[in-house]
Short mmCIF file of C-alpha atoms in Angstrom, two decimals:
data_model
loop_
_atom_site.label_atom_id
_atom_site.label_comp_id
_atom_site.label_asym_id
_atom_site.label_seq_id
_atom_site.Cartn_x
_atom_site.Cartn_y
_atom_site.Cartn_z
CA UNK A 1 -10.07 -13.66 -1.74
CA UNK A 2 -11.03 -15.68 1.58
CA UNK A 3 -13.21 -14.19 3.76
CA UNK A 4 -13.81 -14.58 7.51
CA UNK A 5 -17.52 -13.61 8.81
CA UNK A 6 -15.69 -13.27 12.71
CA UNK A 7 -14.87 -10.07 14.17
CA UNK A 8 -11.29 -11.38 15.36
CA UNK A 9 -9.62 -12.13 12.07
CA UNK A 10 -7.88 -9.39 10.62
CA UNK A 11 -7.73 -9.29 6.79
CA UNK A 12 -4.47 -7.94 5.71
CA UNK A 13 -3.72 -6.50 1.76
CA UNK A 14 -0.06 -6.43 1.14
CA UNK A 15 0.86 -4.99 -2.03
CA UNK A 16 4.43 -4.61 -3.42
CA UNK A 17 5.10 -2.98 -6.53
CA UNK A 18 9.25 -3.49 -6.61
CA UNK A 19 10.23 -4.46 -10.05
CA UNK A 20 12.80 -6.88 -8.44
CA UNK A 21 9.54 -8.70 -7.19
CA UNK A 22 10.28 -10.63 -4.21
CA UNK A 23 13.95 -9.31 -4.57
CA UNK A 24 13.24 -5.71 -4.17
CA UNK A 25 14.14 -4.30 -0.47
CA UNK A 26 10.85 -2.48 -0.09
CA UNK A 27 8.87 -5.97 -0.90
CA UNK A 28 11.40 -7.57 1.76
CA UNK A 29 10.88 -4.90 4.49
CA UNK A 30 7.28 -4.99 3.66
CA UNK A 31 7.58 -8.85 3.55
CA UNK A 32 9.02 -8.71 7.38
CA UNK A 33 6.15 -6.13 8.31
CA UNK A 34 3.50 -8.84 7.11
CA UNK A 35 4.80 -11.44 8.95
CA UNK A 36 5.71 -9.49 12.43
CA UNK A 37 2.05 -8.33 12.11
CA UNK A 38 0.79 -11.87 11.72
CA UNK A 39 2.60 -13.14 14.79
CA UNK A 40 1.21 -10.01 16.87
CA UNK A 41 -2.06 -11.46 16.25
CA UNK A 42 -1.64 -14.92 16.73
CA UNK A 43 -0.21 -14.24 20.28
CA UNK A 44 -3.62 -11.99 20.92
CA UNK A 45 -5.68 -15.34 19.38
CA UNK A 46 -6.49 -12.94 16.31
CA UNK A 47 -7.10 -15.13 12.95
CA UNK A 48 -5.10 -13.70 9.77
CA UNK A 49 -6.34 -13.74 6.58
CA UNK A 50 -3.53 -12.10 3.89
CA UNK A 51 -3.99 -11.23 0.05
CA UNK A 52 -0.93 -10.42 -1.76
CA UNK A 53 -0.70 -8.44 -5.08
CA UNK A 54 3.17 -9.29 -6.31
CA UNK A 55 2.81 -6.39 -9.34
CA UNK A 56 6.33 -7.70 -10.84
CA UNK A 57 4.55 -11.50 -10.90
CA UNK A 58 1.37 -10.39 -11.77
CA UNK A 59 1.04 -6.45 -13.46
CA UNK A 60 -2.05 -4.50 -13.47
CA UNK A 61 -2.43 -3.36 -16.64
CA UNK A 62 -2.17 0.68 -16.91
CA UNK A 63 -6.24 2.05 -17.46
CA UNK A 64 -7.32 2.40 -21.05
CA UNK A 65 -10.27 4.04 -22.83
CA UNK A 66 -11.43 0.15 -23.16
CA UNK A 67 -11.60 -0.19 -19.29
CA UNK A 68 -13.11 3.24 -18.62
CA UNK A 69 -16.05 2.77 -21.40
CA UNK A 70 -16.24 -1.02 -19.75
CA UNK A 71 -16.88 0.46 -16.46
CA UNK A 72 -19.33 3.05 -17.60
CA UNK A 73 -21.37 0.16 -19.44
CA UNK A 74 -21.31 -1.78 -16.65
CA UNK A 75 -19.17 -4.42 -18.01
CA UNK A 76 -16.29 -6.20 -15.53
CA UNK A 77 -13.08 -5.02 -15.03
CA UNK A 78 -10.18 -5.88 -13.37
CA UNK A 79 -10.93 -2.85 -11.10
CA UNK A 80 -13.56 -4.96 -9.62
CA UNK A 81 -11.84 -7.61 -7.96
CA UNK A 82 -8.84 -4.78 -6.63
CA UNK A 83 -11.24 -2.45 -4.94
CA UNK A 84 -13.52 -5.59 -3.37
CA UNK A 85 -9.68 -6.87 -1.94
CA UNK A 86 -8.92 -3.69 -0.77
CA UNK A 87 -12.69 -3.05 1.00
CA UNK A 88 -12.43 -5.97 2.68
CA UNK A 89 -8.66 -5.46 4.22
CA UNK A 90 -8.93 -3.64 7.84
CA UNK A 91 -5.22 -3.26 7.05
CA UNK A 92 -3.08 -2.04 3.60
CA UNK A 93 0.50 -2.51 3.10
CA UNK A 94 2.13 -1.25 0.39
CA UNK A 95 5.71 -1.92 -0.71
CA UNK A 96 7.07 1.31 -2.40
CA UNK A 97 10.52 1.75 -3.93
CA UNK A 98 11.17 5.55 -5.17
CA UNK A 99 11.66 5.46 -8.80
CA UNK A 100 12.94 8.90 -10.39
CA UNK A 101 11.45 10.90 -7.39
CA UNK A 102 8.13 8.94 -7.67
CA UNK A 103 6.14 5.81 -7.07
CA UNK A 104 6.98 2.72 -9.67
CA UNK A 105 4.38 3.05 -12.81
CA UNK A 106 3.04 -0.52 -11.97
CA UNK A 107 1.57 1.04 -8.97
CA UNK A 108 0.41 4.20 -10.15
CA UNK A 109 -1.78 1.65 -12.33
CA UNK A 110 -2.79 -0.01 -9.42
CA UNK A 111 -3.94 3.33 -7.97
CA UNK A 112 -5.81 4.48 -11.05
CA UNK A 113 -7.87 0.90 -10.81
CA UNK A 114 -8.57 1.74 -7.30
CA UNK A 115 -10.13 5.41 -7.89
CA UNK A 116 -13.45 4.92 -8.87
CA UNK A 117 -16.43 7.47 -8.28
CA UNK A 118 -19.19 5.78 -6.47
CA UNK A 119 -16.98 2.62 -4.92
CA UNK A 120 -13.76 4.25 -3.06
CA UNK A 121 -14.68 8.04 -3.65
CA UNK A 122 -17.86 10.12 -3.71
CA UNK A 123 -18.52 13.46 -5.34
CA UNK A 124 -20.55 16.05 -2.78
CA UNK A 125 -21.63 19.57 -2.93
CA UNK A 126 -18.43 20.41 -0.84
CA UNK A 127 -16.23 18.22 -2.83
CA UNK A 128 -15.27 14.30 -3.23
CA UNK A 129 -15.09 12.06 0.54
CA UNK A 130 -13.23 9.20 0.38
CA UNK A 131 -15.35 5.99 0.91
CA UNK A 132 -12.45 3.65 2.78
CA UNK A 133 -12.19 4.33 6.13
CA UNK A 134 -11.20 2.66 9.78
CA UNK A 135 -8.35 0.73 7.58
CA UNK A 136 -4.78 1.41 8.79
CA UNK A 137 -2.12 1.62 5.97
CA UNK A 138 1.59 1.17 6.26
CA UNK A 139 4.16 2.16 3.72
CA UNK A 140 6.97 0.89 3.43
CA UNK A 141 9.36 2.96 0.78
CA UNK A 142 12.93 2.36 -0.23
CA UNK A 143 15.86 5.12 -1.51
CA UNK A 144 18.89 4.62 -2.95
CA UNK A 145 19.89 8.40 -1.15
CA UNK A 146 18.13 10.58 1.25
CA UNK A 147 15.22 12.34 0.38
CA UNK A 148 12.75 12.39 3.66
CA UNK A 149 11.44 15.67 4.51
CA UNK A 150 13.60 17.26 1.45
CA UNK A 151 12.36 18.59 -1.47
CA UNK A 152 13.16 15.68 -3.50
CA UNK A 153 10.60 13.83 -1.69
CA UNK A 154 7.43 14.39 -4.57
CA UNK A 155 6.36 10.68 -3.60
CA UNK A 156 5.37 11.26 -0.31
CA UNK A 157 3.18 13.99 -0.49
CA UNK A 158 1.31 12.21 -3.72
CA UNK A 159 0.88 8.87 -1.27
CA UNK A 160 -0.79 11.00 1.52
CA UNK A 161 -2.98 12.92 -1.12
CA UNK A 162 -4.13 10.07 -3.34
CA UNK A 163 -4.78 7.82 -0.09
CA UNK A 164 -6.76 10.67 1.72
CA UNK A 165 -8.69 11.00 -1.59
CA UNK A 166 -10.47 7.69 -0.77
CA UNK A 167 -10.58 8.30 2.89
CA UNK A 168 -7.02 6.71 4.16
CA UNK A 169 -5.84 8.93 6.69
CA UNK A 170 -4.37 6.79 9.61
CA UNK A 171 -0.93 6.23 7.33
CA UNK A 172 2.63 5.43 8.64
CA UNK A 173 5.60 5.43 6.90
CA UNK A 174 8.94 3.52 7.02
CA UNK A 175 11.38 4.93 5.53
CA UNK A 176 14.71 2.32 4.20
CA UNK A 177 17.00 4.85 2.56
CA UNK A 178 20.98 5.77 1.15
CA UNK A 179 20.75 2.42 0.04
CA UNK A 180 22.71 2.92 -2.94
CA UNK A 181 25.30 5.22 -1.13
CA UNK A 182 28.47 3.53 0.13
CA UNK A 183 28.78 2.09 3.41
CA UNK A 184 25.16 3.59 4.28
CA UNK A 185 23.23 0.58 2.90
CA UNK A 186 23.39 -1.76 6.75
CA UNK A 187 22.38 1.29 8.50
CA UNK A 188 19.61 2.29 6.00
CA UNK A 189 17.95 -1.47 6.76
CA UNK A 190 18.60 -1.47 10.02
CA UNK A 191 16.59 1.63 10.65
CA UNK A 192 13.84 0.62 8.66
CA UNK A 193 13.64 -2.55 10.72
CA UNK A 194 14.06 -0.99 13.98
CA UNK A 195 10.68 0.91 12.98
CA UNK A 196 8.84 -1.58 11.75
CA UNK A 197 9.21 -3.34 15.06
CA UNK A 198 8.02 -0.18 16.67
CA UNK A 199 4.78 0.47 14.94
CA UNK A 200 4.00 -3.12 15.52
CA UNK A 201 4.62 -2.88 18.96
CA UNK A 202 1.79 -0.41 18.80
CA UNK A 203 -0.18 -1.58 16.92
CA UNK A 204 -3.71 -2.74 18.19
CA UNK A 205 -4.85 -6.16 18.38
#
């Protein structure tokens, strides 16, 4: 990963997990998220740096009993080189398509790589703290019907919870959904769109 020792470049993890890759409408609104982000900075003279993990291209493999025993003998892992990219990003954006009510399994890999005691969680008296923190985080999840705020919606709640865990609170989603449902799709996008422009309207430089 390239690094930048100067305060004004912004270091930018973009991680899409679609299994249509570059196809997927999650990795394209996340795609267009990336790049409107990008062009904020350069018109505020902010430098860019941007690491993407393409998990269709390139799959994490799921964690094994070989990669936990590796880890506890000190050995490296894979893990490694995900948590030091995602320590070093002052921004996370993740590309999330809802697969049967819940987050694609390539991801969920991705995640279990990430949670490690002692790097991006702690274990206190009081219970664990997250270790990542000052990092913004967008998500960007797609639907092929409506589930926000419904009871459907398991994948949600399990983002906020797992990204908490290590200390990732300051988390906005965009939502693209009834993108399987006729004559809904347009709309769907266009909504999506319309609020990633928003939050990077806020967003500071």
């Amino acid at each position: 990963m390239t690094t930048e020792s100067q305060s004004a470049v912004k270091n930018i993890l973009h991680v899409e997990s679609s299994l249509f890759g570059e196809g997927g409408v999650s990795s394209q609104l996340s795609t267009e998220l990336v790049a409107k982000l990008q062009n904020k900075y350069a018109d505020a003279n902010t430098g860019v740096n941007v690491v993407k993990r393409n998990l269709a291209a390139d799959p994490i493999p799921h964690l094994d009993l070989a990669t936990i025993t590796a880890i506890g003998e000190g050995k490296p892992v894979i893990g490694d080189t995900l948590i030091q990219e995602l320590k070093d990003a002052d921004i996370l954006v993740l590309g999330v398509p809802m697969y049967n009510f819940g987050v694609p399994s390539g991801l969920k890999a991705w995640f279990d790589h990430i949670a490690r005691a002692g790097s991006t969680f702690k274990y206190t008296e009081t219970g664990p703290v997250g270790l990542l923190e000052n990092k913004k985080v967008y998500v960007v999840t797609s639907r092929g019907g409506y589930h926000k705020d419904a009871a459907s919606d398991v994948e949600v709640p399990f983002l906020k919870t797992f990204l908490g865990f290590l200390g990732l609170s300051d988390v906005e989603f965009i939502y693209a959904e009834g993108l399987n449902l006729s004559g809904k799709r347009e709309q769907g996008l266009a909504d999506a769109s319309a609020k990633i422009a928003a939050l990077v309207d806020e967003e500071a430089a």
